[in-house]
Amino acid sequence: MAKLAHAQWSSKMGFVLAAAGSAVGLGNIWRFSYLTGESGGAAFVLVYLACVALVGLPILVAEWMIGRRGQKNPINTMADLAKRHGRSRGWAMVGVSGVLASFLILSFYSVIGGWSLNYTVGAVIGSFSGQDAAASEAAFGALLGNPGSLLIWHTLFMVLVVGIVARGVTKGLEAAARILMPALVVLLLVLVGYGATSGAFGQAFAFMFTPDWSALDGGVMLAAMGQAFFTLSLGMGIMMAYGSYLGEDVNLLGTARTVIVLDTAIALLAGLAIFPIVFATNLDASSGPGLIFVTLPIAFGNMVGGTLLGLGFFLLLTFAALTSAISLLEPVVETLEERTALGRLGATVVSALAVWLVGVAALLSFNVWGDVLLFGLNIFDFLDTFTGKILLPLTGLGAIVFYSLCLDKEESRRELGMDVYDYSLWNLLTKYVAPIGVIVVFVAGFI
């Protein structure tokens, strides 16, 4: 069956918003906030910023360049570029790993997106009103223990994702990013504005930006490196897929800086929205993954205007989850669309149905399948661990090594618009600093 010409972004701004939307997700709001709280605040934040610049930026540019050079799905792109440069087609496994990572991450990510939808509705109907710690923990536990409820929210979230992705690159991914990203920023600024009036904004600001270096240890540094990698959607095939829709007129390095600045700014703003509320209500900033779904509802349920504030916050969280979820589905859809006779709609539906089924297994691990273990972990935790500790580092490492060893350096230098001196520094980052950083994270994950 003949395929249509490969799709392209309609504009640089559309691409920037879509790429930033992919990077901005639960990782920025949920994961960044609880890791900052667990890791002592500013020391973690500063190491995270350094990791984004030294490791995240080179790998992001490498994945985009590989995608743009290949103009196909991640698997075919890696295979074709390897052949073109006289390398083994075994490099296609980097693409396979990335697509598999996106598929598996979305399967449990959509479950968390369902939690966010549930809490958004809960905020509307006043479920948080008067909650104390015990009641909030019980409410979250009841949600996890109810497979029927989890299934409904997981399904609804996946339906929203399918509705966007099925419309294609410009009408789906790009159009959604143009709406969701500005809405997300507006909601976030409103919440930061509220935090500034809470009486604890100064304490939150100091917690995030005045480092206590005694809190810095190997665990904090590794958590910062892992977060930098996760938050930019690296190693998931996403940025290769997005790069394949890029024209030659887009400056990769400049665009990558823009995306990273947007992604980082939103993560920092999320912290400035969340921690003033936590400190003003004397809650525990180091409460871990439960910071969003257990700790904050207590605050929203016991403050003036908490219903409206809680609604705004969980709408923000849902928008962030959607922008990342549509990007996670895209590499799978692109691969299926280009490697089978399925069109865009068919590839989207088949991909989403497979993701949904694995997600059902993940949500059942909190209740009726709680005793089903893979390597000592329940299904949800296994998917999280396998993707985060194995697939993402290996795919990111494969991409940056392929970029450094296999692509023509002079051609890459011209494509990046660098002079010889700047490119020598860039080459140092891509050939040594970024790969070593990824290897450290990978090895530390098993220690």
XYZ file of C-alpha atoms in Angstrom, residues 4-438:
435
model
C 1.619 9.488 1.916
C 4.676 11.751 2.043
C 6.138 12.059 5.504
C 4.298 14.686 7.558
C 5.967 17.967 8.567
C 5.373 20.522 11.302
C 3.572 23.560 9.901
C 5.877 26.008 11.686
C 8.843 26.253 14.006
C 6.576 27.543 16.795
C 4.293 24.544 16.400
C 7.269 22.225 16.739
C 8.648 24.097 19.767
C 5.292 23.924 21.550
C 4.871 20.229 20.728
C 8.422 19.362 21.832
C 8.043 21.431 24.986
C 4.671 19.793 25.577
C 6.325 16.388 25.355
C 8.999 17.451 27.834
C 6.507 19.152 30.145
C 4.430 16.519 31.884
C 3.920 14.741 35.172
C 7.720 14.628 35.379
C 7.852 18.416 35.789
C 5.014 18.808 38.251
C 4.628 15.534 40.130
C 8.078 13.920 39.866
C 10.221 17.078 40.046
C 8.355 18.396 43.066
C 8.526 15.235 45.141
C 12.180 14.595 44.217
C 13.058 18.172 45.207
C 11.231 17.688 48.488
C 12.861 14.318 49.171
C 16.341 15.480 48.165
C 16.664 18.573 50.326
C 15.655 21.311 47.910
C 18.135 23.653 46.245
C 21.154 21.322 46.096
C 19.091 18.889 44.031
C 17.713 21.718 41.850
C 21.155 23.090 40.998
C 22.610 19.674 40.149
C 19.523 18.967 38.048
C 20.061 22.201 36.069
C 23.693 21.261 35.425
C 22.663 17.785 34.237
C 20.081 19.231 31.859
C 22.738 21.450 30.275
C 25.578 18.926 30.101
C 23.708 15.687 29.366
C 20.147 16.545 28.348
C 20.966 19.172 25.712
C 23.449 17.055 23.686
C 21.195 13.989 23.638
C 18.129 16.057 22.698
C 19.961 17.597 19.729
C 21.362 14.191 18.731
C 17.910 12.564 18.705
C 16.410 15.414 16.672
C 19.265 15.339 14.151
C 19.003 11.573 13.736
C 15.236 11.865 13.239
C 15.549 14.699 10.722
C 18.245 12.870 8.762
C 16.156 9.689 8.616
C 12.681 11.186 8.016
C 11.090 7.922 9.181
C 9.999 6.187 12.359
C 12.812 5.580 14.904
C 13.413 1.947 13.868
C 13.642 2.624 10.119
C 15.591 5.823 10.716
C 18.317 4.044 12.687
C 18.491 1.178 10.188
C 18.649 3.472 7.144
C 21.219 5.869 8.617
C 23.408 2.970 9.732
C 23.343 1.522 6.219
C 24.007 4.947 4.664
C 27.111 5.403 6.821
C 28.400 1.874 6.379
C 27.434 0.690 9.857
C 25.616 -2.411 11.066
C 21.834 -2.403 10.726
C 21.903 -3.665 14.299
C 21.772 0.011 15.252
C 18.042 -0.296 14.505
C 17.757 -1.830 17.997
C 18.208 1.688 19.389
C 14.982 2.613 17.603
C 13.285 -0.571 18.782
C 14.275 0.193 22.372
C 12.945 3.742 22.133
C 9.582 2.735 20.664
C 9.218 -0.045 23.245
C 10.024 2.438 26.032
C 7.315 4.848 24.828
C 4.794 2.025 24.608
C 5.483 0.684 28.099
C 5.774 4.095 29.776
C 2.426 5.219 28.367
C 0.775 2.038 29.664
C 1.373 3.036 33.295
C 1.543 6.792 32.662
C -2.079 6.680 31.519
C -3.013 5.106 34.844
C -1.490 8.113 36.639
C -3.243 10.401 34.133
C -6.455 8.693 35.208
C -5.685 9.513 38.829
C -5.340 13.155 37.822
C -8.696 13.126 36.035
C -10.285 11.540 39.120
C -8.834 14.206 41.401
C -9.938 16.966 39.035
C -13.530 15.770 39.376
C -12.981 15.363 43.118
C -11.971 19.017 43.345
C -15.137 20.061 41.497
C -17.450 18.184 43.862
C -15.561 19.260 47.010
C -14.113 15.859 47.945
C -11.107 17.449 49.651
C -13.128 19.593 52.031
C -12.006 19.146 55.636
C -9.691 16.213 54.871
C -6.958 15.391 57.362
C -3.930 13.196 56.668
C -5.711 9.957 57.521
C -8.724 10.781 55.349
C -6.548 11.815 52.406
C -4.470 8.645 52.593
C -7.644 6.570 52.879
C -9.176 8.294 49.821
C -6.111 7.612 47.684
C -5.932 4.043 48.981
C -9.597 3.529 48.146
C -9.001 4.720 44.577
C -6.062 2.334 44.123
C -8.050 -0.520 45.642
C -11.007 -0.093 43.262
C -10.183 -1.752 39.899
C -13.455 -0.635 38.326
C -12.837 3.018 39.092
C -9.209 2.856 37.956
C -10.302 1.178 34.721
C -12.820 3.929 33.957
C -10.300 6.736 34.486
C -7.510 4.930 32.634
C -9.870 4.339 29.699
C -11.123 7.915 29.638
C -7.578 9.258 29.640
C -6.573 6.983 26.742
C -9.663 8.048 24.764
C -8.569 11.685 25.099
C -5.061 10.770 23.889
C -6.406 8.817 20.884
C -8.698 11.683 19.937
C -5.686 13.976 19.621
C -3.092 11.662 18.050
C -5.465 10.249 15.420
C -5.766 13.715 13.876
C -2.127 13.640 12.770
C 0.883 15.893 13.204
C -0.490 19.359 12.442
C -4.181 18.898 13.290
C -3.518 16.648 16.279
C -0.150 16.989 18.015
C 0.560 20.564 16.981
C -2.985 21.873 17.445
C -3.250 20.310 20.902
C 0.097 21.782 21.931
C -0.996 25.251 20.793
C -4.000 25.033 23.153
C -2.722 22.959 26.085
C 0.696 24.571 26.559
C -0.545 28.177 26.946
C -3.388 26.948 29.175
C -0.906 25.034 31.304
C 1.344 28.088 31.701
C -1.597 30.341 32.633
C -2.837 27.892 35.270
C 0.659 27.523 36.657
C 1.177 31.294 36.919
C -2.163 31.637 38.724
C -1.066 28.993 41.251
C 2.327 30.672 41.715
C 0.491 33.954 42.268
C -1.561 32.299 44.972
C 1.593 30.849 46.511
C 3.090 34.345 46.644
C 0.213 35.409 48.932
C 0.326 32.342 51.168
C 2.832 33.759 53.637
C 5.337 30.981 52.972
C 6.606 31.998 49.541
C 9.929 33.217 50.920
C 10.464 29.934 52.720
C 9.650 27.996 49.545
C 11.958 30.177 47.450
C 14.831 29.658 49.881
C 14.158 25.922 49.980
C 14.456 25.742 46.191
C 17.284 28.179 45.519
C 19.468 28.495 48.641
C 21.510 25.282 48.641
C 22.349 23.301 51.720
C 25.340 21.441 50.321
C 25.304 19.028 53.254
C 22.173 17.534 51.663
C 24.148 16.682 48.528
C 25.215 13.055 48.283
C 25.536 10.418 45.599
C 21.858 9.550 45.748
C 20.790 13.162 45.231
C 23.162 13.567 42.272
C 21.890 10.400 40.621
C 18.271 11.425 41.195
C 19.026 14.786 39.554
C 20.666 13.113 36.556
C 17.763 10.692 36.167
C 15.221 13.518 36.374
C 17.083 15.556 33.746
C 16.973 12.568 31.424
C 13.318 11.718 32.122
C 11.919 15.234 31.911
C 13.198 15.900 28.362
C 11.565 12.725 26.979
C 14.972 11.319 26.047
C 15.490 7.670 25.181
C 11.813 7.151 24.344
C 11.906 7.472 20.556
C 9.766 10.604 20.923
C 12.355 13.160 19.911
C 13.519 11.009 16.987
C 9.895 10.808 15.823
C 9.408 14.545 16.291
C 12.724 15.215 14.512
C 11.506 13.185 11.529
C 8.785 15.794 10.962
C 11.327 18.662 10.937
C 12.363 20.663 7.894
C 15.929 21.801 7.237
C 15.135 25.407 8.164
C 14.928 24.733 11.932
C 18.089 25.453 13.936
C 18.386 22.403 16.173
C 20.675 23.851 18.820
C 18.770 27.096 19.243
C 15.439 25.271 19.312
C 16.757 22.771 21.860
C 17.804 25.648 24.134
C 14.303 27.131 23.844
C 12.614 23.829 24.691
C 14.940 23.228 27.644
C 14.367 26.744 29.013
C 10.573 26.267 28.771
C 10.733 22.812 30.321
C 12.979 23.936 33.178
C 11.011 27.119 33.832
C 7.781 25.138 34.174
C 9.416 22.670 36.573
C 10.704 25.535 38.743
C 7.356 27.329 38.617
C 5.639 24.110 39.655
C 7.877 24.009 42.710
C 7.054 27.643 43.485
C 3.340 26.793 43.196
C 3.467 23.665 45.363
C 5.958 24.324 48.166
C 4.390 27.597 49.442
C 1.139 25.666 49.954
C 2.996 22.801 51.645
C 4.922 25.081 54.007
C 1.981 27.412 54.723
C -0.085 24.448 55.887
C 2.802 22.830 57.836
C 2.807 19.689 55.695
C 5.793 17.488 54.910
C 7.727 18.497 51.770
C 9.584 15.186 51.797
C 6.480 13.003 51.603
C 7.639 11.452 48.311
C 5.345 10.391 45.457
C 2.304 11.029 47.664
C 3.086 14.771 47.724
C 0.569 15.500 44.961
C -2.184 12.951 45.558
C -2.107 12.709 49.365
C -0.431 15.790 50.826
C -1.811 18.611 48.642
C -5.490 17.579 48.895
C -5.157 18.082 52.672
C -4.041 21.658 52.030
C -6.758 22.314 49.441
C -9.425 20.936 51.774
C -8.483 23.221 54.656
C -7.846 26.606 53.091
C -10.018 29.479 51.917
C -10.666 29.055 48.198
C -9.209 25.547 48.313
C -11.886 24.058 46.054
C -11.088 26.473 43.224
C -7.346 26.185 43.802
C -7.515 22.379 43.853
C -9.485 22.392 40.602
C -6.900 24.646 38.965
C -4.039 22.473 40.174
C -5.436 19.150 39.008
C -6.502 20.659 35.688
C -2.870 21.743 35.336
C -1.700 18.236 36.173
C -4.126 16.704 33.658
C -3.032 19.078 30.875
C 0.600 18.229 31.609
C -0.176 14.514 31.536
C -1.950 14.854 28.188
C 0.855 16.793 26.477
C 3.314 14.042 27.371
C 0.931 11.163 26.701
C 0.245 12.218 23.112
C 3.987 12.361 22.485
C 4.487 8.909 24.052
C 1.936 7.385 21.687
C 3.371 9.096 18.596
C 6.514 6.922 18.045
C 4.392 3.784 18.296
C 1.796 5.137 15.860
C 4.422 6.421 13.408
C 6.180 3.051 13.429
C 2.974 1.079 12.888
C 1.755 3.483 10.212
C 5.010 3.240 8.219
C 5.697 -0.470 8.678
C 2.167 -1.821 8.061
C -0.770 -1.143 5.727
C -2.627 0.738 8.483
C -3.478 4.390 7.999
C -3.181 7.061 10.690
C -6.494 6.280 12.407
C -5.997 2.526 12.317
C -2.427 2.754 13.604
C -3.552 5.040 16.436
C -6.427 2.804 17.510
C -4.391 -0.418 17.382
C -1.458 1.160 19.251
C -3.707 2.700 21.889
C -5.637 -0.531 22.411
C -2.387 -2.429 23.045
C -1.209 0.298 25.436
C -4.590 0.228 27.192
C -4.395 -3.539 27.725
C -0.959 -3.348 29.356
C -2.271 -0.420 31.405
C -5.106 -2.631 32.667
C -2.498 -5.078 33.970
C -0.663 -2.175 35.615
C -3.752 -0.845 37.411
C -4.753 -4.333 38.559
C -1.375 -4.604 40.320
C -2.739 -2.231 42.978
C -5.589 -4.568 43.858
C -6.636 -7.973 42.463
C -3.233 -8.757 40.923
C -1.285 -7.383 43.874
C 0.401 -10.758 44.405
C 1.574 -11.044 40.775
C 5.278 -10.170 40.833
C 7.920 -9.801 38.118
C 11.457 -9.928 39.522
C 10.007 -9.108 42.937
C 7.993 -6.090 41.733
C 4.309 -5.666 40.991
C 3.452 -4.998 37.349
C 3.195 -1.210 37.715
C 6.538 -0.925 39.525
C 8.200 -3.366 37.113
C 7.159 -1.266 34.112
C 8.414 1.887 35.817
C 11.732 0.297 36.835
C 12.389 -1.541 33.560
C 11.818 1.558 31.438
C 13.491 4.071 33.752
C 16.571 2.063 34.704
C 17.160 0.041 31.525
C 15.382 1.165 28.354
C 15.738 4.955 28.681
C 19.469 5.005 29.536
C 20.325 2.391 26.906
C 18.329 4.156 24.169
C 19.758 7.562 25.057
C 23.268 6.136 25.188
C 22.770 4.410 21.843
C 21.542 7.638 20.234
C 24.415 9.811 21.471
C 27.065 7.182 20.624
C 25.598 6.714 17.126
C 25.567 10.484 16.651
C 29.191 10.821 17.795
C 30.673 7.850 15.960
C 28.579 7.378 12.849
C 27.363 10.741 11.562
C 29.687 12.909 9.494
C 31.208 15.520 11.827
C 31.655 18.263 9.252
C 28.073 17.858 8.065
C 26.856 17.960 11.676
C 28.930 21.079 12.389
C 27.384 22.919 9.438
C 23.900 21.729 10.386
C 24.370 23.140 13.884
C 25.810 26.407 12.562
C 28.946 26.185 14.732
C 32.481 27.367 14.044
C 35.351 24.917 14.475
C 36.150 26.002 18.061
C 32.558 25.792 19.304
C 32.098 22.441 17.617
C 35.202 21.056 19.333
C 33.588 21.885 22.706
C 30.306 20.418 21.505
C 32.127 17.287 20.386
C 33.614 16.989 23.882
C 30.108 17.077 25.355
C 28.609 14.583 22.918
C 31.532 12.151 22.792
C 32.509 12.047 26.460
C 30.451 14.044 28.988
C 26.928 12.978 27.980
C 27.713 9.260 27.416
C 29.629 9.020 30.700
C 26.737 10.698 32.514
C 24.264 8.184 31.084
